[in-house]
Amino acid sequence: MTTHHILIVEDEERLSALLADYLKKSGYTIHIIENGLDVMPYVRSNPPDLILLDLMLPGRDGLDIARELRSFSQIPLIMITARVEEIDRLLGLELGADDYICKPFSFREVVARVKTVLRRSKPQAQEYPADQVVLDKARHKAVILGKTLELTAIEFNLLEIMAMSPGRIFTRDNLMDVIYPDGRVVSDRTIDSHVSKLRRKIQDLIPEKEIVVSVYSVGYKFELPD
Ligand code: CA
């Protein structure tokens, strides 16, 4: 197995050193860049398997870097921000990042996210075979990994929208638009309650795998069964 090469772009030295230690322990090789201006030249000459990119950097900011990166490359990208409120705005900008992490983060969580994003970015994992997820809209039924789920209309719609874009994070606002297209405004708690019923139904049938994943303080995403 080849080692994945991860680029950490972060100007807080202590943080990047600790993060590098954790990732190295998980078997990754690490390169750290502190100045935003150094990112593109490095990436072009030595493309990493994944980039952890801090938003606020000296030299050049993370937004700018993400935009240029996506103009020529689909290298898996996890953006790191110091403010949780920022994540909604970043999602809205559609930078093409694969995930977002908010500081302060747990190192174990970052390692888990890195693993997930790398697994998802493997070409063979990007599309799931038709027999893994089958959606029957008329009957509000879904078959996941051969297990049949009986859902309410709202649960079905939530599952459908997320399953069509595996790995994409849906904010509660995104989901609200889907299940109440009439523009009705309901509380985040209403959305959470529908999603948690959906998750429970899936979990009862497929306890070994988390299919609809809660992304802390941001929303939810559908994870590919593998
Ligand atoms: Ca910073």
XYZ file of N, CA and C and ligand atoms in Angstrom:
679
model
N 0.847 -1.203 0.000
C 0.000 0.000 0.000
C 0.879 1.248 0.000
N 0.564 2.174 -0.844
C 1.352 3.407 -0.856
C 0.849 4.349 0.242
N 1.772 5.145 0.739
C 1.386 6.095 1.786
C 0.771 7.329 1.143
N -0.290 7.808 1.743
C -0.867 9.051 1.252
C -0.037 10.233 1.734
N 0.109 11.162 0.822
C 0.907 12.347 1.112
C -0.042 13.523 1.364
N 0.041 14.077 2.559
C -0.899 15.141 2.941
C -0.164 16.459 3.122
N -0.736 17.499 2.544
C -0.188 18.839 2.701
C -1.016 19.589 3.749
N -0.341 20.082 4.773
C -1.011 20.913 5.781
C -0.619 22.361 5.510
N -1.613 23.208 5.288
C -1.325 24.631 5.102
C -1.889 25.356 6.326
N -1.001 25.804 7.166
C -1.410 26.340 8.468
C -0.268 27.192 9.016
N -0.596 28.396 9.452
C 0.467 29.281 9.923
C 0.691 29.222 11.430
N -0.186 28.515 12.145
C 0.078 28.354 13.586
C 0.976 27.140 13.749
N 2.248 27.431 14.029
C 3.266 26.382 14.015
C 2.986 25.219 14.954
N 2.531 25.588 16.165
C 2.306 24.544 17.163
C 1.193 23.603 16.701
N 0.149 24.228 16.145
C -0.999 23.454 15.686
C -0.622 22.525 14.536
N 0.111 23.066 13.564
C 0.444 22.216 12.413
C 1.398 21.099 12.825
N 2.283 21.378 13.798
C 3.216 20.347 14.254
C 2.455 19.208 14.935
N 1.492 19.571 15.779
C 0.702 18.543 16.467
C -0.128 17.734 15.476
N -0.744 18.459 14.561
C -1.575 17.804 13.556
C -0.720 16.835 12.723
N 0.467 17.306 12.365
C 1.378 16.466 11.588
C 1.723 15.194 12.364
N 1.986 15.342 13.654
C 2.300 14.168 14.485
C 1.179 13.143 14.441
N -0.042 13.631 14.628
C -1.190 12.728 14.640
C -1.345 12.008 13.307
N -1.199 12.763 12.235
C -1.385 12.166 10.909
C -0.257 11.188 10.594
N 0.960 11.524 11.032
C 2.085 10.605 10.805
C 1.844 9.293 11.529
N 1.321 9.394 12.754
C 1.033 8.178 13.517
C 0.017 7.301 12.800
N -0.845 7.935 12.000
C -1.833 7.166 11.242
C -1.269 6.685 9.908
N 0.007 6.935 9.687
C 0.650 6.370 8.506
C 0.751 7.302 7.306
N 0.416 8.574 7.484
C 0.506 9.500 6.350
C 1.861 10.198 6.352
N 2.299 10.612 5.161
C 3.473 11.489 5.115
C 2.969 12.922 4.994
N 3.704 13.833 5.614
C 3.198 15.190 5.800
C 4.184 16.218 5.270
N 3.635 17.236 4.657
C 4.427 18.419 4.346
C 3.657 19.622 4.879
N 4.368 20.535 5.524
C 3.696 21.705 6.106
C 4.123 22.968 5.364
N 3.133 23.781 5.012
C 3.418 25.097 4.430
C 2.755 26.148 5.308
N 3.479 27.230 5.589
C 2.925 28.252 6.483
C 2.435 29.491 5.746
N 3.023 29.767 4.596
C 2.649 30.982 3.872
C 1.796 30.631 2.649
N 0.667 31.321 2.518
C -0.266 31.047 1.436
C 0.360 31.129 0.048
N 1.353 31.991 -0.089
C 1.977 32.174 -1.405
C 2.769 30.942 -1.854
N 3.140 30.104 -0.909
C 3.971 28.942 -1.253
C 3.150 27.725 -1.685
N 1.809 27.820 -1.557
C 0.987 26.625 -1.764
C 0.970 26.177 -3.230
N 0.596 27.085 -4.119
C 0.429 26.690 -5.525
C 1.699 26.158 -6.163
N 2.829 26.852 -5.991
C 4.060 26.305 -6.576
C 4.340 24.886 -6.072
N 4.096 24.664 -4.785
C 4.351 23.330 -4.228
C 3.400 22.306 -4.834
N 2.101 22.646 -4.849
C 1.095 21.693 -5.320
C 1.315 21.339 -6.792
N 1.699 22.337 -7.568
C 1.894 22.062 -8.995
C 3.086 21.149 -9.251
N 4.120 21.274 -8.431
C 5.304 20.447 -8.687
C 5.259 19.123 -7.926
N 4.411 19.060 -6.907
C 4.431 17.890 -6.039
C 3.018 17.627 -5.518
N 2.061 17.256 -6.398
C 0.661 17.193 -5.970
C 0.431 16.194 -4.829
N -0.113 16.683 -3.709
C -0.382 15.784 -2.586
C -1.670 14.989 -2.828
N -1.948 14.017 -1.959
C -3.192 13.243 -2.069
C -4.350 13.956 -1.404
N -4.023 14.881 -0.500
C -5.077 15.632 0.188
C -4.447 16.894 0.763
N -5.258 17.962 0.801
C -4.764 19.216 1.376
C -5.668 19.633 2.534
N -5.056 19.925 3.669
C -5.765 20.546 4.792
C -5.419 22.022 4.717
N -6.417 22.848 4.474
C -6.134 24.249 4.158
C -6.802 25.191 5.153
N -5.982 25.916 5.885
C -6.498 26.923 6.805
C -6.983 28.131 5.987
N -8.015 28.785 6.500
C -8.599 29.904 5.757
C -7.734 31.175 5.870
N -7.344 31.493 7.100
C -6.609 32.740 7.337
C -5.118 32.450 7.332
N -4.458 32.966 6.304
C -3.035 32.675 6.150
C -2.282 33.942 5.792
N -1.027 34.031 6.149
C -0.223 35.134 5.631
C 0.049 34.905 4.142
N 0.195 35.972 3.401
C 0.558 35.844 1.979
C -0.654 35.775 1.069
N -1.470 34.755 1.276
C -2.619 34.559 0.399
C -3.669 33.780 1.173
N -4.945 34.192 1.085
C -5.915 33.496 1.937
C -6.418 32.198 1.317
N -6.995 31.372 2.192
C -7.410 30.026 1.813
C -8.474 30.006 0.721
N -9.358 31.016 0.710
C -10.415 31.072 -0.307
C -9.816 31.161 -1.700
N -8.868 32.080 -1.795
C -8.194 32.328 -3.050
C -7.455 31.079 -3.531
N -6.804 30.441 -2.593
C -6.053 29.226 -2.920
C -7.000 28.125 -3.397
N -8.129 27.975 -2.671
C -9.095 26.922 -3.026
C -9.618 27.153 -4.442
N -9.919 28.416 -4.777
C -10.441 28.724 -6.116
C -9.442 28.366 -7.198
N -8.196 28.773 -6.986
C -7.196 28.456 -8.017
C -6.993 26.941 -8.120
N -6.959 26.297 -6.972
C -6.744 24.848 -6.968
C -7.823 24.141 -7.792
N -9.081 24.514 -7.556
C -10.191 23.842 -8.244
C -10.268 24.185 -9.731
N -9.524 25.218 -10.154
C -9.549 25.547 -11.581
C -8.746 24.522 -12.385
N -7.930 23.731 -11.707
C -7.153 22.749 -12.482
C -7.065 21.385 -11.821
N -7.580 21.245 -10.597
C -7.337 19.987 -9.895
C -8.497 19.605 -8.976
N -8.705 18.304 -8.873
C -9.727 17.796 -7.951
C -9.080 17.154 -6.719
N -7.879 17.585 -6.377
C -7.216 17.057 -5.169
C -8.157 17.236 -3.975
N -8.381 16.157 -3.197
C -9.245 16.287 -2.029
C -8.791 17.434 -1.111
N -9.775 18.224 -0.695
C -9.471 19.452 0.038
C -10.363 19.555 1.271
N -9.731 19.732 2.422
C -10.488 19.979 3.654
C -10.121 21.372 4.133
N -11.120 22.226 4.285
C -10.844 23.593 4.706
C -11.023 23.724 6.207
N -10.143 24.521 6.797
C -10.171 24.704 8.248
C -10.437 26.174 8.551
N -11.422 26.413 9.383
C -11.727 27.792 9.725
C -11.789 27.956 11.241
N -11.516 29.170 11.674
C -11.523 29.430 13.114
C -12.925 29.751 13.606
N -13.856 29.962 12.685
C -15.193 30.361 13.131
C -16.259 29.450 12.547
N -17.076 28.916 13.448
C -18.095 27.974 13.001
C -19.134 28.676 12.115
N -19.370 29.974 12.353
C -20.352 30.719 11.541
C -19.885 30.825 10.098
N -18.565 30.715 9.924
C -17.978 30.873 8.613
C -18.348 29.709 7.671
N -18.648 28.555 8.274
C -18.829 27.363 7.451
C -20.020 27.500 6.499
N -21.108 28.068 6.995
C -22.275 28.277 6.138
C -21.926 29.135 4.925
N -21.164 30.190 5.194
C -20.775 31.085 4.103
C -19.875 30.349 3.106
N -18.962 29.556 3.628
C -18.061 28.803 2.753
C -18.834 27.817 1.890
N -19.833 27.153 2.498
C -20.653 26.219 1.727
C -21.332 26.960 0.589
N -21.811 28.171 0.894
C -22.506 28.985 -0.096
C -21.606 29.385 -1.252
N -20.319 29.507 -0.989
C -19.398 29.925 -2.044
C -19.061 28.785 -3.007
N -19.470 27.576 -2.621
C -19.227 26.404 -3.466
C -17.798 26.333 -3.976
N -16.904 26.258 -3.032
C -15.481 26.226 -3.365
C -15.037 24.865 -3.867
N -15.918 23.889 -3.686
C -15.526 22.548 -4.105
C -14.680 21.834 -3.065
N -14.721 22.328 -1.820
C -14.003 21.611 -0.762
C -14.757 20.329 -0.434
N -14.029 19.335 0.037
C -14.654 18.052 0.334
C -15.182 17.999 1.761
N -14.657 18.849 2.612
C -15.150 18.882 3.987
C -14.677 20.178 4.633
N -15.287 20.495 5.772
C -14.919 21.699 6.500
C -14.725 21.331 7.956
N -13.695 21.893 8.561
C -13.427 21.615 9.973
C -13.279 22.947 10.682
N -13.848 23.007 11.879
C -13.780 24.253 12.627
C -12.811 24.115 13.793
N -12.024 25.156 14.010
C -11.134 25.201 15.177
C -11.948 25.624 16.398
N -11.661 25.176 17.576
C -10.650 24.154 17.866
C -11.186 22.779 17.499
N -10.339 21.947 16.926
C -10.796 20.618 16.530
C -10.064 19.565 17.349
N -10.629 18.390 17.378
C -9.898 17.297 18.006
C -9.056 16.645 16.909
N -7.835 16.290 17.245
C -6.948 15.706 16.242
C -7.494 14.382 15.734
N -8.124 13.664 16.660
C -8.687 12.386 16.251
C -9.775 12.604 15.195
N -10.544 13.677 15.380
C -11.599 13.959 14.405
C -10.997 14.298 13.043
N -9.918 15.081 13.052
C -9.297 15.436 11.773
C -8.806 14.179 11.056
N -8.183 13.286 11.809
C -7.698 12.050 11.202
C -8.863 11.273 10.593
N -9.976 11.219 11.336
C -11.151 10.492 10.831
C -11.675 11.125 9.546
N -11.719 12.464 9.527
C -12.216 13.155 8.328
C -11.287 12.928 7.143
N -9.995 12.965 7.419
C -9.018 12.741 6.351
C -9.229 11.350 5.740
N -9.383 10.359 6.619
C -9.594 8.991 6.129
C -10.845 8.908 5.257
N -11.915 9.532 5.746
C -13.178 9.482 5.008
C -13.044 10.136 3.640
N -12.446 11.316 3.622
C -12.330 12.038 2.352
C -11.446 11.260 1.375
N -10.372 10.682 1.873
C -9.498 9.908 0.987
C -10.212 8.680 0.438
N -10.990 8.034 1.305
C -11.702 6.835 0.864
C -12.709 7.208 -0.230
N -13.390 8.333 0.010
C -14.417 8.773 -0.918
C -13.825 9.206 -2.254
N -12.603 9.710 -2.209
C -12.044 10.270 -3.440
C -11.458 9.191 -4.337
N -11.385 7.955 -3.827
C -10.933 6.871 -4.698
C -11.904 6.759 -5.859
N -11.397 6.700 -7.089
C -12.288 6.732 -8.243
C -13.380 5.670 -8.190
N -13.032 4.461 -7.721
C -14.041 3.406 -7.751
C -15.141 3.640 -6.719
N -14.915 4.546 -5.786
C -15.917 4.746 -4.740
C -16.870 5.888 -5.064
N -16.600 6.619 -6.130
C -17.401 7.809 -6.355
C -18.824 7.516 -6.810
N -19.012 6.409 -7.469
C -20.372 6.045 -7.828
C -20.690 4.749 -7.137
N -21.889 4.671 -6.587
C -22.193 3.402 -5.962
C -23.058 2.591 -6.907
N -22.823 1.273 -6.910
C -23.600 0.425 -7.806
C -25.082 0.525 -7.473
N -25.901 0.360 -8.492
C -27.341 0.543 -8.320
C -27.911 -0.365 -7.236
N -27.288 -1.517 -7.011
C -27.887 -2.416 -6.028
C -27.583 -1.998 -4.590
N -26.710 -1.001 -4.401
C -26.435 -0.553 -3.030
C -27.519 0.370 -2.504
N -28.000 1.256 -3.379
C -29.041 2.194 -2.964
C -30.091 2.259 -4.057
N -31.320 1.861 -3.715
C -32.407 1.947 -4.673
C -33.518 2.770 -4.035
N -33.956 3.804 -4.752
C -34.983 4.682 -4.199
C -36.278 4.514 -4.981
N -37.353 4.247 -4.250
C -38.663 4.073 -4.872
C -39.563 5.200 -4.376
N -39.615 6.256 -5.182
C -40.284 7.478 -4.745
C -41.781 7.276 -4.532
N -42.399 6.523 -5.446
C -43.848 6.358 -5.370
C -44.265 5.706 -4.037
N -43.467 4.782 -3.563
C -43.834 4.067 -2.335
C -43.079 4.553 -1.106
N -42.261 5.592 -1.273
C -41.444 6.082 -0.154
C -40.625 4.955 0.469
N -40.108 4.126 -0.413
C -39.274 3.025 0.066
C -37.865 3.216 -0.448
N -36.914 2.811 0.367
C -35.526 2.834 -0.076
C -34.914 1.494 0.262
N -34.093 0.991 -0.646
C -33.365 -0.239 -0.351
C -31.887 0.131 -0.284
N -31.312 -0.048 0.907
C -29.893 0.247 1.076
C -29.192 -1.044 1.447
N -28.194 -1.403 0.659
C -27.458 -2.644 0.878
C -28.395 -3.827 1.072
N -29.455 -3.847 0.287
C -30.377 -4.974 0.324
C -31.431 -4.918 1.420
N -31.357 -3.892 2.290
C -32.344 -3.786 3.371
C -33.394 -2.736 2.996
N -34.667 -3.103 3.167
C -35.733 -2.190 2.755
C -36.175 -1.292 3.907
N -36.224 -0.011 3.604
C -36.656 0.984 4.596
C -38.021 1.509 4.210
N -38.942 1.525 5.162
C -40.248 2.152 4.942
C -40.159 3.543 5.544
N -40.380 4.560 4.694
C -40.156 5.922 5.165
C -41.399 6.783 5.011
N -41.459 7.852 5.762
C -42.492 8.861 5.521
C -42.038 9.678 4.303
N -42.961 10.467 3.766
C -42.616 11.268 2.580
C -41.441 12.193 2.890
N -41.464 12.811 4.042
C -40.377 13.744 4.391
C -39.056 13.004 4.547
N -39.097 11.880 5.242
C -37.857 11.104 5.422
C -37.303 10.654 4.070
N -38.232 10.231 3.196
C -37.780 9.791 1.871
C -37.095 10.932 1.125
N -37.741 12.108 1.137
C -37.166 13.245 0.416
C -35.794 13.637 0.969
N -35.662 13.579 2.277
C -34.370 13.896 2.891
C -33.297 12.904 2.439
N -33.673 11.635 2.484
C -32.705 10.604 2.086
C -32.337 10.763 0.614
N -33.353 10.995 -0.209
C -33.119 11.084 -1.647
C -32.124 12.196 -1.994
N -32.373 13.383 -1.435
C -31.507 14.501 -1.809
C -30.071 14.259 -1.353
N -29.919 13.667 -0.167
C -28.560 13.429 0.327
C -27.877 12.294 -0.442
N -28.661 11.253 -0.756
C -28.063 10.082 -1.420
C -27.642 10.407 -2.848
N -28.284 11.428 -3.441
C -27.913 11.775 -4.812
C -26.557 12.472 -4.881
N -26.125 13.039 -3.762
C -24.791 13.656 -3.718
C -24.024 13.120 -2.524
N -23.580 11.876 -2.610
C -22.887 11.292 -1.460
C -21.694 12.156 -1.059
N -21.554 12.349 0.234
C -20.400 13.090 0.725
C -20.616 14.583 0.811
N -21.605 15.086 0.087
C -21.842 16.524 0.159
C -22.543 16.853 1.482
N -22.108 17.938 2.113
C -22.730 18.323 3.375
C -23.945 19.188 3.082
N -25.077 18.802 3.648
C -26.286 19.597 3.520
C -26.548 20.332 4.821
N -26.682 21.654 4.738
C -27.024 22.410 5.938
C -28.513 22.210 6.211
N -28.933 22.592 7.406
C -30.357 22.478 7.728
C -31.189 23.349 6.778
N -30.634 24.482 6.388
C -31.349 25.348 5.431
C -31.531 24.642 4.085
N -30.476 23.980 3.624
C -30.573 23.222 2.357
C -31.704 22.210 2.453
N -31.750 21.502 3.580
C -32.724 20.424 3.732
C -34.140 20.983 3.868
N -34.236 22.128 4.508
C -35.538 22.771 4.680
C -36.151 23.099 3.320
N -35.294 23.585 2.414
C -35.769 23.916 1.064
C -36.306 22.684 0.348
N -35.707 21.537 0.651
C -36.097 20.318 -0.035
C -37.422 19.786 0.493
N -37.557 19.793 1.801
C -38.759 19.152 2.328
C -39.936 20.113 2.434
N -39.663 21.401 2.430
C -40.768 22.365 2.406
C -40.556 23.341 1.262
N -40.780 22.869 0.021
C -40.523 23.749 -1.124
C -41.454 24.952 -1.176
N -42.511 24.919 -0.386
C -43.418 26.072 -0.357
C -42.815 27.245 0.404
N -41.580 27.075 0.888
C -40.922 28.186 1.554
C -41.288 28.317 3.016
N -42.060 27.357 3.506
C -42.421 27.369 4.917
C -41.143 27.309 5.757
N -41.135 28.075 6.832
C -39.953 28.068 7.681
C -40.240 27.253 8.936
N -39.420 26.261 9.143
C -39.551 25.485 10.377
C -38.225 25.589 11.139
N -38.265 25.212 12.393
C -37.054 25.368 13.195
C -36.037 24.286 12.829
N -34.774 24.570 13.138
C -33.718 23.580 12.930
C -34.060 22.285 13.663
N -34.732 22.459 14.812
C -35.041 21.277 15.600
C -36.011 20.351 14.854
N -36.917 20.928 14.063
C -37.842 20.106 13.272
C -37.062 19.278 12.258
N -36.120 19.928 11.590
C -35.286 19.212 10.622
C -34.519 18.097 11.327
N -33.892 18.462 12.444
C -33.108 17.464 13.190
C -33.969 16.273 13.577
N -35.204 16.561 13.948
C -36.053 15.464 14.400
C -36.399 14.522 13.247
N -36.677 15.085 12.062
C -36.933 14.218 10.895
C -35.680 13.412 10.543
N -34.541 14.098 10.550
C -33.311 13.387 10.178
C -32.996 12.308 11.201
N -33.249 12.603 12.473
C -32.873 11.592 13.456
C -33.796 10.373 13.369
N -35.063 10.581 12.984
C -35.939 9.418 12.762
C -35.446 8.595 11.575
N -35.050 9.315 10.519
C -34.508 8.628 9.347
C -33.258 7.833 9.722
N -32.371 8.483 10.483
C -31.124 7.807 10.876
C -31.412 6.572 11.716
N -32.400 6.709 12.616
C -32.719 5.572 13.475
C -33.223 4.385 12.645
N -34.087 4.695 11.658
C -34.598 3.608 10.814
C -33.458 2.911 10.073
N -32.520 3.706 9.577
C -31.396 3.108 8.852
C -30.519 2.304 9.810
N -30.287 2.898 10.975
C -29.407 2.250 11.936
C -29.976 0.904 12.424
N -31.301 0.859 12.562
C -31.920 -0.396 12.998
C -31.642 -1.521 12.005
N -31.617 -1.163 10.725
C -31.404 -2.185 9.694
C -29.931 -2.422 9.389
N -29.154 -1.329 9.461
C -27.732 -1.437 9.099
C -26.900 -0.865 10.247
N -26.843 -1.579 11.361
C -26.187 -1.008 12.542
C -24.672 -0.869 12.383
N -24.095 -1.632 11.443
C -22.637 -1.648 11.368
C -22.074 -0.449 10.608
N -22.935 0.364 10.023
C -22.412 1.413 9.152
C -23.221 2.693 9.365
N -22.530 3.821 9.476
C -23.246 5.085 9.581
C -23.465 5.621 8.175
N -24.711 5.662 7.758
C -25.006 6.034 6.376
C -25.339 7.523 6.277
N -26.203 7.992 7.177
C -26.469 9.429 7.224
C -25.713 9.975 8.436
N -24.723 10.804 8.142
C -23.785 11.233 9.169
C -24.085 12.665 9.577
N -24.088 12.907 10.873
C -24.264 14.259 11.358
C -22.906 14.956 11.361
N -22.846 16.127 10.720
C -21.603 16.892 10.682
C -21.744 17.989 11.724
N -20.965 17.895 12.758
C -21.187 18.700 13.946
C -21.397 20.184 13.646
N -22.499 20.694 14.087
C -22.898 22.104 13.993
C -23.112 22.599 12.556
N -23.003 21.729 11.572
C -23.186 22.182 10.191
C -24.433 21.577 9.566
N -24.551 20.274 9.604
C -25.690 19.629 8.952
C -25.481 18.138 8.848
N -25.811 17.606 7.670
C -25.775 16.160 7.501
C -25.222 15.796 6.131
N -24.743 14.550 6.044
C -24.347 14.068 4.722
C -24.594 12.559 4.627
N -24.721 12.110 3.400
C -24.910 10.696 3.105
C -23.550 10.104 2.806
N -23.201 9.071 3.544
C -21.914 8.435 3.307
C -22.127 7.203 2.471
N -21.225 7.031 1.554
C -21.270 5.877 0.699
C -21.153 4.576 1.477
N -22.083 3.639 1.308
C -21.817 2.326 1.892
C -20.705 1.657 1.090
N -19.717 1.061 1.779
C -18.680 0.397 0.958
C -18.459 -1.047 1.375
Ca -4.388 30.821 10.323
